[in-house]
XYZ file of C-alpha atoms in Angstrom:
436
model
C 5.199 -13.802 29.561
C 6.931 -16.719 28.396
C 8.977 -15.352 26.025
C 12.658 -16.195 25.960
C 13.962 -12.733 25.089
C 11.971 -11.459 27.511
C 13.126 -13.678 30.484
C 16.928 -12.969 29.376
C 16.778 -9.410 28.180
C 19.439 -8.388 30.826
C 21.572 -11.255 29.736
C 21.327 -9.861 26.077
C 21.905 -6.681 26.844
C 24.948 -7.241 28.711
C 26.177 -9.605 26.312
C 29.728 -7.968 24.093
C 28.696 -8.816 20.861
C 25.248 -6.808 21.352
C 26.949 -3.907 22.690
C 29.059 -3.666 19.934
C 26.356 -4.644 17.465
C 26.298 -1.149 15.538
C 29.721 -1.242 14.761
C 29.879 -5.129 13.768
C 26.952 -4.197 11.030
C 29.061 -1.146 9.953
C 31.842 -3.494 9.597
C 30.035 -6.143 7.714
C 28.195 -3.666 5.411
C 31.996 -2.481 4.433
C 33.065 -6.121 3.882
C 29.951 -6.696 1.292
C 30.984 -3.335 -0.603
C 34.640 -4.064 -0.585
C 34.171 -7.915 -1.584
C 31.717 -7.238 -4.590
C 33.713 -4.473 -5.986
C 36.985 -6.365 -6.547
C 37.250 -8.829 -9.367
C 39.295 -11.509 -7.090
C 36.209 -11.597 -4.357
C 33.464 -11.002 -6.743
C 31.910 -14.501 -6.813
C 32.831 -15.006 -2.934
C 31.078 -11.713 -2.232
C 27.818 -12.563 -3.838
C 27.635 -15.725 -2.123
C 28.493 -14.265 0.890
C 25.510 -12.055 0.728
C 23.254 -15.174 0.010
C 24.519 -16.402 3.374
C 23.939 -13.227 5.020
C 20.608 -12.231 4.047
C 19.517 -15.845 4.933
C 21.108 -15.642 8.297
C 19.164 -12.615 9.090
C 15.678 -13.995 8.081
C 16.689 -17.282 10.415
C 17.123 -15.064 13.399
C 14.448 -12.424 12.607
C 11.716 -15.469 11.934
C 12.461 -16.924 15.973
C 12.185 -13.084 17.042
C 9.271 -12.444 15.682
C 7.621 -15.928 16.928
C 8.920 -15.439 20.426
C 7.590 -11.872 20.436
C 4.232 -13.304 19.092
C 3.993 -15.669 22.184
C 4.309 -13.048 25.093
C 1.378 -11.587 26.536
C 3.425 -8.007 25.956
C 2.540 -8.657 22.083
C -1.103 -7.838 22.666
C -0.502 -4.681 24.321
C -1.692 -1.522 22.085
C -1.825 0.738 24.946
C 1.122 1.551 27.169
C -0.637 3.282 29.933
C -2.009 -0.279 31.067
C 1.331 -1.577 31.684
C 2.233 -1.922 35.298
C 5.237 0.843 36.405
C 7.399 -2.054 37.400
C 7.217 -3.312 34.124
C 8.051 -0.556 32.229
C 11.973 -0.523 32.487
C 11.741 -4.143 31.250
C 9.663 -3.552 28.227
C 11.880 -0.346 27.529
C 14.756 -2.526 27.354
C 13.395 -5.136 25.123
C 12.328 -2.764 22.565
C 15.823 -1.136 22.720
C 16.980 -4.553 21.716
C 14.562 -5.192 19.030
C 15.213 -2.034 17.666
C 19.084 -1.944 17.581
C 18.619 -5.387 15.402
C 16.232 -3.797 12.734
C 18.704 -0.932 12.636
C 21.531 -3.467 12.012
C 19.524 -5.404 9.501
C 19.002 -2.042 7.559
C 22.300 -1.024 7.943
C 23.327 -4.704 6.255
C 20.980 -5.138 3.866
C 21.722 -1.181 2.190
C 24.933 -2.486 1.765
C 23.812 -5.616 -0.199
C 21.296 -3.183 -2.119
C 23.811 -0.815 -3.266
C 25.948 -4.222 -4.057
C 23.164 -5.650 -6.510
C 22.207 -2.637 -7.695
C 25.727 -1.197 -9.011
C 27.741 -4.058 -9.297
C 27.316 -7.061 -11.993
C 26.232 -10.237 -11.091
C 29.388 -12.526 -11.901
C 28.602 -15.019 -14.649
C 30.106 -18.126 -12.992
C 27.286 -17.954 -10.616
C 24.801 -17.639 -13.723
C 23.210 -21.102 -12.769
C 22.890 -20.557 -8.962
C 19.560 -18.602 -9.204
C 19.587 -17.589 -5.220
C 22.644 -15.647 -6.055
C 20.881 -13.346 -8.269
C 19.758 -10.092 -7.715
C 15.913 -10.687 -7.892
C 16.347 -13.557 -5.325
C 18.458 -11.567 -2.800
C 15.708 -8.793 -3.112
C 13.280 -11.275 -2.318
C 15.040 -12.368 0.856
C 15.583 -8.658 2.188
C 11.492 -8.319 1.912
C 11.219 -11.752 3.740
C 13.208 -10.639 6.305
C 11.627 -7.385 6.559
C 8.239 -9.057 6.754
C 9.214 -10.911 10.342
C 10.394 -7.468 11.458
C 7.185 -5.781 10.641
C 6.289 -6.038 14.428
C 9.124 -3.539 15.201
C 8.333 -1.083 12.216
C 4.605 -0.880 13.183
C 5.481 -0.106 17.085
C 8.111 2.657 16.053
C 7.705 3.766 12.622
C 4.417 3.607 11.809
C 4.603 0.422 9.482
C 5.900 0.698 5.410
C 2.805 1.638 4.121
C 1.924 4.087 0.983
C 0.605 6.591 3.538
C 4.031 6.992 5.185
C 5.236 5.317 8.138
C 8.486 3.145 8.534
C 12.151 4.514 8.969
C 13.493 6.577 6.255
C 16.531 4.293 5.832
C 14.224 1.281 5.685
C 12.198 2.882 3.411
C 15.040 3.401 1.150
C 16.081 -0.640 1.318
C 12.404 -1.599 1.215
C 11.264 0.349 -1.837
C 14.831 0.026 -3.295
C 14.549 -4.320 -3.247
C 11.044 -4.031 -4.581
C 12.563 -2.113 -7.681
C 14.729 -5.055 -7.751
C 12.706 -7.784 -7.821
C 10.264 -6.186 -10.143
C 12.478 -6.431 -12.971
C 11.556 -10.254 -13.171
C 7.455 -10.922 -13.010
C 8.323 -14.589 -12.062
C 10.365 -13.867 -9.156
C 7.567 -10.885 -7.993
C 4.819 -13.255 -7.830
C 6.718 -15.938 -6.220
C 7.975 -13.737 -3.341
C 4.287 -12.412 -2.954
C 3.038 -15.841 -2.758
C 5.889 -16.586 -0.179
C 5.004 -13.650 1.563
C 1.154 -14.362 1.631
C 1.575 -18.023 2.536
C 3.153 -16.906 5.727
C 0.388 -14.346 7.064
C -1.635 -17.060 8.805
C 1.424 -18.441 10.671
C 2.020 -18.399 14.211
C -1.595 -19.479 14.537
C -2.549 -15.634 15.044
C -6.008 -14.676 14.919
C -6.746 -11.427 12.633
C -6.674 -8.335 14.564
C -3.372 -9.625 16.663
C -0.840 -6.945 16.366
C 2.028 -8.999 14.814
C -0.169 -10.487 12.356
C -1.894 -6.918 11.530
C 1.627 -5.593 10.930
C 2.386 -8.968 8.705
C -0.721 -8.186 6.583
C 0.055 -4.288 6.469
C 3.820 -5.087 4.987
C 2.594 -7.556 2.253
C -0.193 -5.080 1.368
C 2.314 -2.074 0.928
C 4.357 -4.866 -1.046
C 1.242 -5.715 -3.299
C 0.485 -1.947 -3.888
C 3.948 -1.221 -4.947
C 4.251 -4.571 -7.616
C 0.693 -4.314 -8.720
C 1.818 -3.368 -12.174
C 4.050 -6.586 -12.536
C 1.197 -8.798 -11.198
C -1.014 -11.367 -13.359
C -4.436 -11.099 -13.169
C -4.483 -14.514 -11.766
C -1.818 -13.304 -9.188
C -3.851 -10.537 -8.284
C -7.354 -12.315 -7.922
C -5.978 -15.241 -6.039
C -3.018 -13.903 -3.923
C -3.629 -10.386 -3.256
C -7.394 -9.674 -3.205
C -8.006 -12.333 -1.053
C -6.059 -10.903 2.062
C -7.162 -7.041 1.192
C -11.196 -8.216 1.039
C -10.871 -9.353 4.995
C -9.978 -5.754 5.924
C -11.958 -3.626 3.634
C -14.666 -3.151 6.631
C -12.439 -2.969 9.508
C -11.654 0.493 10.645
C -10.668 -0.479 14.078
C -7.565 -1.180 12.596
C -6.733 1.786 10.472
C -3.227 0.862 9.086
C -4.345 -2.632 7.505
C -7.729 -0.781 6.715
C -6.548 1.627 4.689
C -4.069 -0.434 3.096
C -6.580 -3.006 1.855
C -8.391 -0.032 0.354
C -5.241 0.810 -1.288
C -4.458 -2.188 -2.813
C -7.795 -2.224 -4.400
C -7.612 0.933 -5.514
C -4.118 0.197 -7.318
C -5.801 -2.404 -9.125
C -8.310 0.275 -10.493
C -5.550 2.245 -11.200
C -3.242 0.110 -13.244
C -6.407 -0.892 -15.101
C -6.624 3.002 -16.091
C -2.849 3.052 -16.895
C -3.269 0.027 -19.125
C -6.448 1.469 -21.131
C -3.980 5.191 -21.642
C -1.467 3.027 -22.732
C -3.538 0.959 -25.165
C -4.902 4.601 -26.778
C -1.506 5.534 -27.338
C -0.855 2.393 -28.952
C -3.589 2.797 -31.098
C -3.066 6.418 -32.228
C 0.904 4.949 -33.459
C -0.844 1.865 -34.737
C 1.515 -0.259 -33.193
C 1.481 -2.482 -30.383
C -1.534 -4.845 -31.222
C -0.345 -8.424 -29.363
C 0.474 -6.009 -25.994
C -2.937 -4.470 -26.477
C -4.792 -7.731 -26.055
C -2.980 -8.770 -23.524
C -3.766 -5.556 -21.525
C -7.228 -5.915 -22.516
C -7.281 -9.246 -20.838
C -5.385 -7.871 -17.809
C -8.088 -5.203 -17.541
C -11.283 -7.529 -17.079
C -10.515 -8.009 -13.221
C -10.777 -4.366 -12.868
C -13.870 -4.511 -14.410
C -15.757 -7.189 -12.478
C -14.347 -5.480 -9.333
C -16.769 -2.388 -10.005
C -19.913 -3.012 -8.633
C -18.571 -4.994 -5.525
C -16.288 -2.073 -4.606
C -18.495 0.719 -5.191
C -20.911 -1.006 -2.814
C -18.155 -1.595 -0.477
C -16.954 2.204 -0.479
C -20.606 3.243 -0.036
C -20.708 1.212 2.828
C -17.449 2.708 4.553
C -19.007 6.144 3.852
C -20.110 7.023 7.430
C -18.388 8.535 10.267
C -15.278 7.058 11.410
C -14.647 4.872 8.273
C -12.927 6.351 5.190
C -12.389 9.878 5.714
C -14.061 12.546 3.127
C -10.979 12.883 0.763
C -10.121 9.059 0.959
C -13.646 8.462 -0.023
C -13.855 11.058 -3.159
C -10.481 9.841 -4.152
C -11.448 6.237 -4.141
C -14.952 6.741 -5.768
C -13.419 9.104 -8.270
C -10.573 6.366 -9.322
C -12.791 3.569 -9.432
C -15.385 5.654 -11.850
C -12.625 6.805 -13.773
C -11.601 3.551 -14.273
C -14.815 2.274 -15.476
C -14.997 5.192 -17.746
C -12.344 4.106 -19.493
C -13.581 1.160 -20.639
C -17.450 0.658 -20.076
C -19.792 3.681 -19.847
C -22.361 1.415 -18.410
C -20.422 0.678 -15.443
C -19.364 4.447 -14.969
C -23.104 4.964 -14.972
C -23.724 2.390 -12.435
C -21.102 4.267 -9.890
C -23.226 7.323 -10.552
C -26.684 5.542 -10.301
C -25.419 3.625 -7.002
C -24.281 6.963 -5.345
C -27.184 8.714 -6.055
C -29.351 6.095 -4.876
C -27.368 6.252 -1.558
C -27.771 9.965 -1.141
C -31.333 10.075 -1.652
C -31.490 7.196 1.149
C -28.867 8.924 3.511
C -30.802 9.718 6.478
C -27.159 11.772 7.982
C -26.986 15.116 7.170
C -23.085 14.670 7.545
C -23.445 11.698 5.620
C -25.454 13.636 2.909
C -22.765 16.357 2.624
C -20.075 13.804 2.087
C -21.720 12.085 -0.164
C -22.417 15.266 -2.322
C -18.889 15.883 -2.199
C -18.042 12.520 -3.696
C -20.601 13.167 -6.316
C -18.771 16.448 -7.107
C -15.563 14.511 -7.432
C -17.054 12.495 -10.519
C -17.409 15.544 -12.518
C -13.290 14.966 -13.541
C -13.932 11.100 -13.734
C -16.633 10.434 -16.557
C -16.510 11.144 -20.714
C -18.842 13.650 -22.779
C -21.598 11.232 -23.190
C -22.141 10.654 -19.235
C -21.158 14.560 -18.147
C -24.597 16.434 -18.904
C -26.850 14.184 -16.872
C -23.980 14.133 -13.970
C -23.735 17.547 -14.240
C -27.406 18.067 -13.673
C -27.221 15.647 -10.837
C -24.747 17.828 -9.273
C -26.643 21.107 -9.638
C -29.819 19.425 -7.953
C -27.662 18.300 -5.024
C -26.041 21.526 -4.512
C -29.046 23.418 -4.581
C -30.741 21.047 -2.160
C -28.227 21.847 0.377
C -29.876 24.656 2.780
C -26.899 25.111 5.154
C -25.059 28.236 3.915
C -21.879 26.999 4.877
C -22.161 23.783 3.231
C -23.253 25.558 0.250
C -20.169 27.179 0.066
C -18.300 23.997 0.269
C -19.699 22.363 -2.306
C -19.670 25.219 -4.939
C -15.983 25.309 -4.186
C -15.544 21.590 -4.698
C -17.536 22.117 -8.050
C -15.086 24.862 -8.914
C -12.118 23.250 -8.313
C -13.120 20.543 -10.655
C -13.930 22.615 -13.302
C -10.843 24.645 -12.871
C -8.404 21.934 -12.735
C -9.865 18.458 -12.853
C -11.495 18.030 -16.212
C -9.626 16.809 -19.223
C -9.699 19.438 -22.313
C -12.239 17.165 -23.889
C -14.610 17.923 -21.299
C -13.799 21.374 -20.482
C -16.028 23.152 -22.985
C -19.119 21.451 -21.619
C -18.087 21.664 -18.268
C -17.167 25.615 -18.611
C -20.784 26.461 -20.495
C -22.608 24.476 -17.736
C -20.825 26.277 -14.987
C -21.105 29.959 -16.443
C -25.064 28.911 -16.568
C -25.588 27.880 -13.066
C -22.874 29.434 -11.024
C -25.312 32.058 -9.719
C -28.111 29.658 -9.054
C -25.721 27.488 -6.801
C -25.314 30.450 -4.190
C -22.616 31.560 -2.249
C -18.824 30.689 -2.723
C -16.596 31.484 -5.611
């Protein structure tokens, strides 16, 4: 490897500053807390925080680039590493992990400061000192350290992963950032622009870690993003990973981001209905209607994408059921035609499914749609569910399907659809066979 840090790992490890890194980080964190809490030092404290987060990113950026250049950056299976090399690699990861934890400790203090202490009026015209800008700096620093997080903590994704302390700082920073929609979009565009950096190909572990990090940010900030930002900044990144199950973390994160578009659309429509009921909010209602158009145009594409990813080794059955029902629910909230399209595409795929495991998976998806459509589409959907359950000749699978239907009937459907579904269930319960 040509990495500077690998060549000089012994020197770095024995350096006095590194050996006291934890104590120095705690001292700096206390200095931050003390300076912003005192009126006489508050302005200097906020300016100091800007210098610190900028310096942390200045350290993290070349550290990431140095690691990416090394041959070890591409190693994903430790069993392929020669025994004589493992002590050096262990020492290296200890150095990297120590820097990550120091960064977490310092940024945690900064986050507490910008959350609980007022921004000094004297710094009003210095935008880099504003809480949202400081939060964006923290996010950017964590981007460059994502290759460490993915190695030890599983990556900062909605599916879990990441160290608990880092997750608190990460999500807390996003909460601060979310208070300024302009700053949110600026931060995401900045992060997205860094993804192809270092000339790394898609699939390189460092770029995968960066991409997962960006997608985690986008998913959390989705309600604050404009239609244009989602379409031109977020989705182009997600599209590249929707059919790459071999890279599990980015694969699942990409699907989560697309689903968050539909989830946000459904919430906007729900808020719109509430506003109509109260007879107010017409201006916001029009804006929300405009903001929901992207989700509607995505439905045909993403339905096909989900069906292509329904096979073994791709999306799991629970993931597929949740994703397909979420898309259908979003479509049903504004366009019965699109909701019917979701149902028809699924039935077509079911009729063409050559594999028994694929068929049972798709039948379970069909059952999940019972709680995702309104009364107008329910009767035909329920009849399709009945037909598909009856087609299943394997007793255990029939029981599984019937139990899934019962769970939808019992807990999934809304009040408006409950009477229709309950009447249907009582009529067909015996015909469906075993189970409940």
